[in-house]
């Protein structure tokens, strides 16, 4: 099996992860307990989501966005069997806040907005200082790695539930949540 076939066969996991994460984020008002670090982080689905319906050549995409929608269209789409293929998510961990888009099919991050830092503010005022520029780049790399690590920890939590005995109960809760949204 080549890589493209493998991605196509397993892409449902990314869609299920986004659905589960959306449910988990709303279960406790945005707070999601990350068991690996033993603390809550804030996960908020922002007002942009791409839903997918169908398979193969009959696959259709629906974009749901806007300031006033509060993702109502996306919620209604879930009830109709549409699956999240791409979502804009805001994550807050400790004193840092990221905004990023996750594409479910290949677990790609897009439009990552890193937190503002003191180094970034200093680096902007120290034009031409190579040490300040290096510090800014290293700081940004660290913040990007922290965002990736946080999403990886959330995905690991999802996989533990998805592959474990608790999945039928969790799936039942998600189904109730989906029906309750309309």
JSON list of C-alpha atoms in Angstrom, two decimals:
[
{"chain": "A", "resi": 1, "resn": "UNK", "atom": "CA", "xyz": [0.00, 0.00, 0.00]},
{"chain": "A", "resi": 2, "resn": "UNK", "atom": "CA", "xyz": [1.48, 3.34, -0.95]},
{"chain": "A", "resi": 3, "resn": "UNK", "atom": "CA", "xyz": [1.37, 6.45, 1.23]},
{"chain": "A", "resi": 4, "resn": "UNK", "atom": "CA", "xyz": [-1.54, 8.10, -0.62]},
{"chain": "A", "resi": 5, "resn": "UNK", "atom": "CA", "xyz": [-3.72, 5.00, -0.18]},
{"chain": "A", "resi": 6, "resn": "UNK", "atom": "CA", "xyz": [-2.77, 4.77, 3.49]},
{"chain": "A", "resi": 7, "resn": "UNK", "atom": "CA", "xyz": [-3.67, 8.43, 4.08]},
{"chain": "A", "resi": 8, "resn": "UNK", "atom": "CA", "xyz": [-6.99, 7.97, 2.30]},
{"chain": "A", "resi": 9, "resn": "UNK", "atom": "CA", "xyz": [-7.79, 4.84, 4.31]},
{"chain": "A", "resi": 10, "resn": "UNK", "atom": "CA", "xyz": [-6.95, 6.38, 7.69]},
{"chain": "A", "resi": 11, "resn": "UNK", "atom": "CA", "xyz": [-8.14, 9.97, 7.23]},
{"chain": "A", "resi": 12, "resn": "UNK", "atom": "CA", "xyz": [-11.24, 9.26, 9.32]},
{"chain": "A", "resi": 13, "resn": "UNK", "atom": "CA", "xyz": [-9.04, 9.36, 12.45]},
{"chain": "A", "resi": 14, "resn": "UNK", "atom": "CA", "xyz": [-8.30, 13.06, 11.96]},
{"chain": "A", "resi": 15, "resn": "UNK", "atom": "CA", "xyz": [-11.99, 13.78, 11.44]},
{"chain": "A", "resi": 16, "resn": "UNK", "atom": "CA", "xyz": [-12.94, 11.79, 14.53]},
{"chain": "A", "resi": 17, "resn": "UNK", "atom": "CA", "xyz": [-10.21, 13.59, 16.49]},
{"chain": "A", "resi": 18, "resn": "UNK", "atom": "CA", "xyz": [-11.56, 17.03, 15.52]},
{"chain": "A", "resi": 19, "resn": "UNK", "atom": "CA", "xyz": [-15.10, 15.94, 16.43]},
{"chain": "A", "resi": 20, "resn": "UNK", "atom": "CA", "xyz": [-13.94, 14.51, 19.77]},
{"chain": "A", "resi": 21, "resn": "UNK", "atom": "CA", "xyz": [-11.84, 17.60, 20.54]},
{"chain": "A", "resi": 22, "resn": "UNK", "atom": "CA", "xyz": [-14.77, 19.89, 19.72]},
{"chain": "A", "resi": 23, "resn": "UNK", "atom": "CA", "xyz": [-16.97, 17.85, 22.07]},
{"chain": "A", "resi": 24, "resn": "UNK", "atom": "CA", "xyz": [-14.30, 17.86, 24.80]},
{"chain": "A", "resi": 25, "resn": "UNK", "atom": "CA", "xyz": [-13.82, 21.62, 24.46]},
{"chain": "A", "resi": 26, "resn": "UNK", "atom": "CA", "xyz": [-17.53, 22.27, 24.95]},
{"chain": "A", "resi": 27, "resn": "UNK", "atom": "CA", "xyz": [-18.00, 19.64, 27.65]},
{"chain": "A", "resi": 28, "resn": "UNK", "atom": "CA", "xyz": [-16.40, 21.90, 30.28]},
{"chain": "A", "resi": 29, "resn": "UNK", "atom": "CA", "xyz": [-16.67, 25.35, 28.71]},
{"chain": "A", "resi": 30, "resn": "UNK", "atom": "CA", "xyz": [-13.40, 25.17, 26.81]},
{"chain": "A", "resi": 31, "resn": "UNK", "atom": "CA", "xyz": [-11.31, 23.54, 29.53]},
{"chain": "A", "resi": 32, "resn": "UNK", "atom": "CA", "xyz": [-9.76, 20.23, 28.52]},
{"chain": "A", "resi": 33, "resn": "UNK", "atom": "CA", "xyz": [-7.79, 18.26, 31.10]},
{"chain": "A", "resi": 34, "resn": "UNK", "atom": "CA", "xyz": [-4.59, 17.01, 29.48]},
{"chain": "A", "resi": 35, "resn": "UNK", "atom": "CA", "xyz": [-3.74, 13.94, 31.53]},
{"chain": "A", "resi": 36, "resn": "UNK", "atom": "CA", "xyz": [-0.09, 13.87, 30.42]},
{"chain": "A", "resi": 37, "resn": "UNK", "atom": "CA", "xyz": [0.61, 17.28, 31.99]},
{"chain": "A", "resi": 38, "resn": "UNK", "atom": "CA", "xyz": [-2.07, 17.08, 34.68]},
{"chain": "A", "resi": 39, "resn": "UNK", "atom": "CA", "xyz": [-3.63, 20.46, 33.95]},
{"chain": "A", "resi": 40, "resn": "UNK", "atom": "CA", "xyz": [-6.43, 22.08, 32.02]},
{"chain": "A", "resi": 41, "resn": "UNK", "atom": "CA", "xyz": [-5.80, 23.92, 28.81]},
{"chain": "A", "resi": 42, "resn": "UNK", "atom": "CA", "xyz": [-8.28, 26.09, 26.96]},
{"chain": "A", "resi": 43, "resn": "UNK", "atom": "CA", "xyz": [-9.42, 24.78, 23.57]},
{"chain": "A", "resi": 44, "resn": "UNK", "atom": "CA", "xyz": [-11.86, 26.94, 21.60]},
{"chain": "A", "resi": 45, "resn": "UNK", "atom": "CA", "xyz": [-13.12, 26.21, 18.12]},
{"chain": "A", "resi": 46, "resn": "UNK", "atom": "CA", "xyz": [-13.20, 29.52, 16.34]},
{"chain": "A", "resi": 47, "resn": "UNK", "atom": "CA", "xyz": [-15.71, 30.57, 13.75]},
{"chain": "A", "resi": 48, "resn": "UNK", "atom": "CA", "xyz": [-14.28, 28.72, 10.73]},
{"chain": "A", "resi": 49, "resn": "UNK", "atom": "CA", "xyz": [-14.73, 25.06, 9.89]},
{"chain": "A", "resi": 50, "resn": "UNK", "atom": "CA", "xyz": [-14.71, 22.95, 6.75]},
{"chain": "A", "resi": 51, "resn": "UNK", "atom": "CA", "xyz": [-17.02, 19.94, 6.80]},
{"chain": "A", "resi": 52, "resn": "UNK", "atom": "CA", "xyz": [-16.87, 16.99, 4.44]},
{"chain": "A", "resi": 53, "resn": "UNK", "atom": "CA", "xyz": [-19.66, 14.70, 3.31]},
{"chain": "A", "resi": 54, "resn": "UNK", "atom": "CA", "xyz": [-19.49, 11.62, 1.10]},
{"chain": "A", "resi": 55, "resn": "UNK", "atom": "CA", "xyz": [-16.65, 9.47, -0.15]},
{"chain": "A", "resi": 56, "resn": "UNK", "atom": "CA", "xyz": [-14.43, 9.41, -3.22]},
{"chain": "A", "resi": 57, "resn": "UNK", "atom": "CA", "xyz": [-15.71, 11.36, -6.20]},
{"chain": "A", "resi": 58, "resn": "UNK", "atom": "CA", "xyz": [-19.02, 12.14, -4.48]},
{"chain": "A", "resi": 59, "resn": "UNK", "atom": "CA", "xyz": [-17.23, 13.95, -1.64]},
{"chain": "A", "resi": 60, "resn": "UNK", "atom": "CA", "xyz": [-18.51, 17.47, -0.99]},
{"chain": "A", "resi": 61, "resn": "UNK", "atom": "CA", "xyz": [-17.13, 20.23, 1.22]},
{"chain": "A", "resi": 62, "resn": "UNK", "atom": "CA", "xyz": [-19.07, 22.87, 3.12]},
{"chain": "A", "resi": 63, "resn": "UNK", "atom": "CA", "xyz": [-17.38, 25.90, 4.64]},
{"chain": "A", "resi": 64, "resn": "UNK", "atom": "CA", "xyz": [-18.96, 27.30, 7.80]},
{"chain": "A", "resi": 65, "resn": "UNK", "atom": "CA", "xyz": [-17.67, 30.66, 9.01]},
{"chain": "A", "resi": 66, "resn": "UNK", "atom": "CA", "xyz": [-18.63, 34.09, 10.19]},
{"chain": "A", "resi": 67, "resn": "UNK", "atom": "CA", "xyz": [-18.67, 36.15, 13.35]},
{"chain": "A", "resi": 68, "resn": "UNK", "atom": "CA", "xyz": [-22.30, 35.57, 14.19]},
{"chain": "A", "resi": 69, "resn": "UNK", "atom": "CA", "xyz": [-22.68, 31.90, 13.26]},
{"chain": "A", "resi": 70, "resn": "UNK", "atom": "CA", "xyz": [-21.09, 30.42, 16.39]},
{"chain": "A", "resi": 71, "resn": "UNK", "atom": "CA", "xyz": [-20.62, 27.37, 14.16]},
{"chain": "A", "resi": 72, "resn": "UNK", "atom": "CA", "xyz": [-24.37, 26.62, 14.14]},
{"chain": "A", "resi": 73, "resn": "UNK", "atom": "CA", "xyz": [-24.13, 25.45, 10.54]},
{"chain": "A", "resi": 74, "resn": "UNK", "atom": "CA", "xyz": [-21.26, 23.14, 11.44]},
{"chain": "A", "resi": 75, "resn": "UNK", "atom": "CA", "xyz": [-23.23, 21.77, 14.39]},
{"chain": "A", "resi": 76, "resn": "UNK", "atom": "CA", "xyz": [-26.20, 21.11, 12.14]},
{"chain": "A", "resi": 77, "resn": "UNK", "atom": "CA", "xyz": [-23.84, 19.49, 9.63]},
{"chain": "A", "resi": 78, "resn": "UNK", "atom": "CA", "xyz": [-22.59, 17.05, 12.26]},
{"chain": "A", "resi": 79, "resn": "UNK", "atom": "CA", "xyz": [-26.17, 15.92, 12.88]},
{"chain": "A", "resi": 80, "resn": "UNK", "atom": "CA", "xyz": [-26.52, 15.29, 9.13]},
{"chain": "A", "resi": 81, "resn": "UNK", "atom": "CA", "xyz": [-23.41, 13.08, 9.05]},
{"chain": "A", "resi": 82, "resn": "UNK", "atom": "CA", "xyz": [-20.90, 15.65, 7.84]},
{"chain": "A", "resi": 83, "resn": "UNK", "atom": "CA", "xyz": [-17.44, 15.41, 9.35]},
{"chain": "A", "resi": 84, "resn": "UNK", "atom": "CA", "xyz": [-14.95, 18.14, 10.26]},
{"chain": "A", "resi": 85, "resn": "UNK", "atom": "CA", "xyz": [-12.12, 18.19, 7.75]},
{"chain": "A", "resi": 86, "resn": "UNK", "atom": "CA", "xyz": [-10.54, 21.47, 8.82]},
{"chain": "A", "resi": 87, "resn": "UNK", "atom": "CA", "xyz": [-11.01, 23.65, 11.90]},
{"chain": "A", "resi": 88, "resn": "UNK", "atom": "CA", "xyz": [-9.62, 26.89, 13.27]},
{"chain": "A", "resi": 89, "resn": "UNK", "atom": "CA", "xyz": [-8.71, 26.36, 16.93]},
{"chain": "A", "resi": 90, "resn": "UNK", "atom": "CA", "xyz": [-7.44, 28.62, 19.69]},
{"chain": "A", "resi": 91, "resn": "UNK", "atom": "CA", "xyz": [-5.37, 26.89, 22.38]},
{"chain": "A", "resi": 92, "resn": "UNK", "atom": "CA", "xyz": [-4.27, 28.48, 25.63]},
{"chain": "A", "resi": 93, "resn": "UNK", "atom": "CA", "xyz": [-1.73, 26.75, 27.83]},
{"chain": "A", "resi": 94, "resn": "UNK", "atom": "CA", "xyz": [-0.14, 28.47, 30.79]},
{"chain": "A", "resi": 95, "resn": "UNK", "atom": "CA", "xyz": [0.46, 32.07, 29.69]},
{"chain": "A", "resi": 96, "resn": "UNK", "atom": "CA", "xyz": [0.63, 31.24, 25.97]},
{"chain": "A", "resi": 97, "resn": "UNK", "atom": "CA", "xyz": [-2.13, 31.35, 23.38]},
{"chain": "A", "resi": 98, "resn": "UNK", "atom": "CA", "xyz": [-1.96, 29.96, 19.84]},
{"chain": "A", "resi": 99, "resn": "UNK", "atom": "CA", "xyz": [-4.40, 30.10, 17.00]},
{"chain": "A", "resi": 100, "resn": "UNK", "atom": "CA", "xyz": [-4.06, 27.50, 14.26]},
{"chain": "A", "resi": 101, "resn": "UNK", "atom": "CA", "xyz": [-5.93, 25.60, 11.60]},
{"chain": "A", "resi": 102, "resn": "UNK", "atom": "CA", "xyz": [-5.78, 21.81, 11.65]},
{"chain": "A", "resi": 103, "resn": "UNK", "atom": "CA", "xyz": [-6.51, 19.82, 8.50]},
{"chain": "A", "resi": 104, "resn": "UNK", "atom": "CA", "xyz": [-7.79, 16.39, 9.50]},
{"chain": "A", "resi": 105, "resn": "UNK", "atom": "CA", "xyz": [-6.83, 14.37, 6.41]},
{"chain": "A", "resi": 106, "resn": "UNK", "atom": "CA", "xyz": [-3.05, 14.70, 6.83]},
{"chain": "A", "resi": 107, "resn": "UNK", "atom": "CA", "xyz": [-2.93, 16.36, 10.26]},
{"chain": "A", "resi": 108, "resn": "UNK", "atom": "CA", "xyz": [-1.46, 19.50, 8.78]},
{"chain": "A", "resi": 109, "resn": "UNK", "atom": "CA", "xyz": [-1.15, 22.77, 10.70]},
{"chain": "A", "resi": 110, "resn": "UNK", "atom": "CA", "xyz": [-1.83, 25.97, 8.80]},
{"chain": "A", "resi": 111, "resn": "UNK", "atom": "CA", "xyz": [-1.99, 29.66, 9.65]},
{"chain": "A", "resi": 112, "resn": "UNK", "atom": "CA", "xyz": [-0.29, 29.18, 13.01]},
{"chain": "A", "resi": 113, "resn": "UNK", "atom": "CA", "xyz": [-0.32, 32.38, 15.03]},
{"chain": "A", "resi": 114, "resn": "UNK", "atom": "CA", "xyz": [2.21, 32.26, 17.85]},
{"chain": "A", "resi": 115, "resn": "UNK", "atom": "CA", "xyz": [1.84, 34.04, 21.18]},
{"chain": "A", "resi": 116, "resn": "UNK", "atom": "CA", "xyz": [3.36, 37.47, 21.57]},
{"chain": "A", "resi": 117, "resn": "UNK", "atom": "CA", "xyz": [6.46, 37.45, 23.73]},
{"chain": "A", "resi": 118, "resn": "UNK", "atom": "CA", "xyz": [8.72, 40.01, 25.37]},
{"chain": "A", "resi": 119, "resn": "UNK", "atom": "CA", "xyz": [11.57, 38.87, 23.14]},
{"chain": "A", "resi": 120, "resn": "UNK", "atom": "CA", "xyz": [9.40, 39.58, 20.09]},
{"chain": "A", "resi": 121, "resn": "UNK", "atom": "CA", "xyz": [8.68, 43.09, 21.31]},
{"chain": "A", "resi": 122, "resn": "UNK", "atom": "CA", "xyz": [12.37, 43.71, 22.05]},
{"chain": "A", "resi": 123, "resn": "UNK", "atom": "CA", "xyz": [13.45, 42.16, 18.74]},
{"chain": "A", "resi": 124, "resn": "UNK", "atom": "CA", "xyz": [11.20, 44.55, 16.84]},
{"chain": "A", "resi": 125, "resn": "UNK", "atom": "CA", "xyz": [12.93, 47.55, 18.42]},
{"chain": "A", "resi": 126, "resn": "UNK", "atom": "CA", "xyz": [16.49, 46.22, 18.01]},
{"chain": "A", "resi": 127, "resn": "UNK", "atom": "CA", "xyz": [16.72, 46.25, 14.23]},
{"chain": "A", "resi": 128, "resn": "UNK", "atom": "CA", "xyz": [20.04, 44.95, 13.00]},
{"chain": "A", "resi": 129, "resn": "UNK", "atom": "CA", "xyz": [21.01, 43.23, 16.27]},
{"chain": "A", "resi": 130, "resn": "UNK", "atom": "CA", "xyz": [21.86, 39.63, 15.29]},
{"chain": "A", "resi": 131, "resn": "UNK", "atom": "CA", "xyz": [21.57, 38.35, 18.87]},
{"chain": "A", "resi": 132, "resn": "UNK", "atom": "CA", "xyz": [18.09, 39.80, 19.23]},
{"chain": "A", "resi": 133, "resn": "UNK", "atom": "CA", "xyz": [17.08, 38.28, 15.88]},
{"chain": "A", "resi": 134, "resn": "UNK", "atom": "CA", "xyz": [18.49, 34.89, 16.91]},
{"chain": "A", "resi": 135, "resn": "UNK", "atom": "CA", "xyz": [16.68, 35.08, 20.25]},
{"chain": "A", "resi": 136, "resn": "UNK", "atom": "CA", "xyz": [13.41, 35.89, 18.50]},
{"chain": "A", "resi": 137, "resn": "UNK", "atom": "CA", "xyz": [13.79, 32.96, 16.09]},
{"chain": "A", "resi": 138, "resn": "UNK", "atom": "CA", "xyz": [14.67, 30.52, 18.88]},
{"chain": "A", "resi": 139, "resn": "UNK", "atom": "CA", "xyz": [11.74, 31.77, 20.95]},
{"chain": "A", "resi": 140, "resn": "UNK", "atom": "CA", "xyz": [9.35, 31.31, 18.03]},
{"chain": "A", "resi": 141, "resn": "UNK", "atom": "CA", "xyz": [10.67, 27.80, 17.34]},
{"chain": "A", "resi": 142, "resn": "UNK", "atom": "CA", "xyz": [10.13, 26.89, 21.00]},
{"chain": "A", "resi": 143, "resn": "UNK", "atom": "CA", "xyz": [6.59, 28.25, 20.96]},
{"chain": "A", "resi": 144, "resn": "UNK", "atom": "CA", "xyz": [5.79, 26.40, 17.74]},
{"chain": "A", "resi": 145, "resn": "UNK", "atom": "CA", "xyz": [7.17, 23.16, 19.22]},
{"chain": "A", "resi": 146, "resn": "UNK", "atom": "CA", "xyz": [5.06, 23.69, 22.33]},
{"chain": "A", "resi": 147, "resn": "UNK", "atom": "CA", "xyz": [1.92, 24.08, 20.18]},
{"chain": "A", "resi": 148, "resn": "UNK", "atom": "CA", "xyz": [2.73, 20.89, 18.25]},
{"chain": "A", "resi": 149, "resn": "UNK", "atom": "CA", "xyz": [3.46, 19.02, 21.49]},
{"chain": "A", "resi": 150, "resn": "UNK", "atom": "CA", "xyz": [0.15, 20.19, 22.97]},
{"chain": "A", "resi": 151, "resn": "UNK", "atom": "CA", "xyz": [-1.85, 19.00, 19.95]},
{"chain": "A", "resi": 152, "resn": "UNK", "atom": "CA", "xyz": [0.11, 15.72, 20.03]},
{"chain": "A", "resi": 153, "resn": "UNK", "atom": "CA", "xyz": [-0.83, 15.27, 23.69]},
{"chain": "A", "resi": 154, "resn": "UNK", "atom": "CA", "xyz": [-4.49, 15.89, 22.86]},
{"chain": "A", "resi": 155, "resn": "UNK", "atom": "CA", "xyz": [-4.29, 13.42, 19.96]},
{"chain": "A", "resi": 156, "resn": "UNK", "atom": "CA", "xyz": [-2.65, 10.82, 22.22]},
{"chain": "A", "resi": 157, "resn": "UNK", "atom": "CA", "xyz": [-5.53, 11.25, 24.69]},
{"chain": "A", "resi": 158, "resn": "UNK", "atom": "CA", "xyz": [-8.01, 10.76, 21.85]},
{"chain": "A", "resi": 159, "resn": "UNK", "atom": "CA", "xyz": [-6.24, 7.60, 20.65]},
{"chain": "A", "resi": 160, "resn": "UNK", "atom": "CA", "xyz": [-6.21, 6.13, 24.19]},
{"chain": "A", "resi": 161, "resn": "UNK", "atom": "CA", "xyz": [-9.98, 6.64, 24.38]},
{"chain": "A", "resi": 162, "resn": "UNK", "atom": "CA", "xyz": [-10.61, 5.60, 20.77]},
{"chain": "A", "resi": 163, "resn": "UNK", "atom": "CA", "xyz": [-8.65, 2.35, 21.09]},
{"chain": "A", "resi": 164, "resn": "UNK", "atom": "CA", "xyz": [-9.78, 1.60, 24.62]},
{"chain": "A", "resi": 165, "resn": "UNK", "atom": "CA", "xyz": [-12.79, 0.03, 26.26]},
{"chain": "A", "resi": 166, "resn": "UNK", "atom": "CA", "xyz": [-14.26, 3.46, 27.08]},
{"chain": "A", "resi": 167, "resn": "UNK", "atom": "CA", "xyz": [-14.86, 4.34, 23.40]},
{"chain": "A", "resi": 168, "resn": "UNK", "atom": "CA", "xyz": [-18.48, 3.09, 23.20]},
{"chain": "A", "resi": 169, "resn": "UNK", "atom": "CA", "xyz": [-19.44, 5.24, 26.22]},
{"chain": "A", "resi": 170, "resn": "UNK", "atom": "CA", "xyz": [-17.54, 8.26, 24.89]},
{"chain": "A", "resi": 171, "resn": "UNK", "atom": "CA", "xyz": [-19.11, 7.81, 21.44]},
{"chain": "A", "resi": 172, "resn": "UNK", "atom": "CA", "xyz": [-22.55, 7.74, 23.08]},
{"chain": "A", "resi": 173, "resn": "UNK", "atom": "CA", "xyz": [-21.80, 11.03, 24.85]},
{"chain": "A", "resi": 174, "resn": "UNK", "atom": "CA", "xyz": [-20.62, 12.60, 21.58]},
{"chain": "A", "resi": 175, "resn": "UNK", "atom": "CA", "xyz": [-23.79, 11.44, 19.80]},
{"chain": "A", "resi": 176, "resn": "UNK", "atom": "CA", "xyz": [-25.97, 12.97, 22.53]},
{"chain": "A", "resi": 177, "resn": "UNK", "atom": "CA", "xyz": [-23.94, 16.20, 22.26]},
{"chain": "A", "resi": 178, "resn": "UNK", "atom": "CA", "xyz": [-24.42, 16.29, 18.48]},
{"chain": "A", "resi": 179, "resn": "UNK", "atom": "CA", "xyz": [-28.20, 15.76, 18.76]},
{"chain": "A", "resi": 180, "resn": "UNK", "atom": "CA", "xyz": [-28.46, 18.36, 21.54]},
{"chain": "A", "resi": 181, "resn": "UNK", "atom": "CA", "xyz": [-26.81, 21.04, 19.37]},
{"chain": "A", "resi": 182, "resn": "UNK", "atom": "CA", "xyz": [-29.84, 21.41, 17.10]}
]
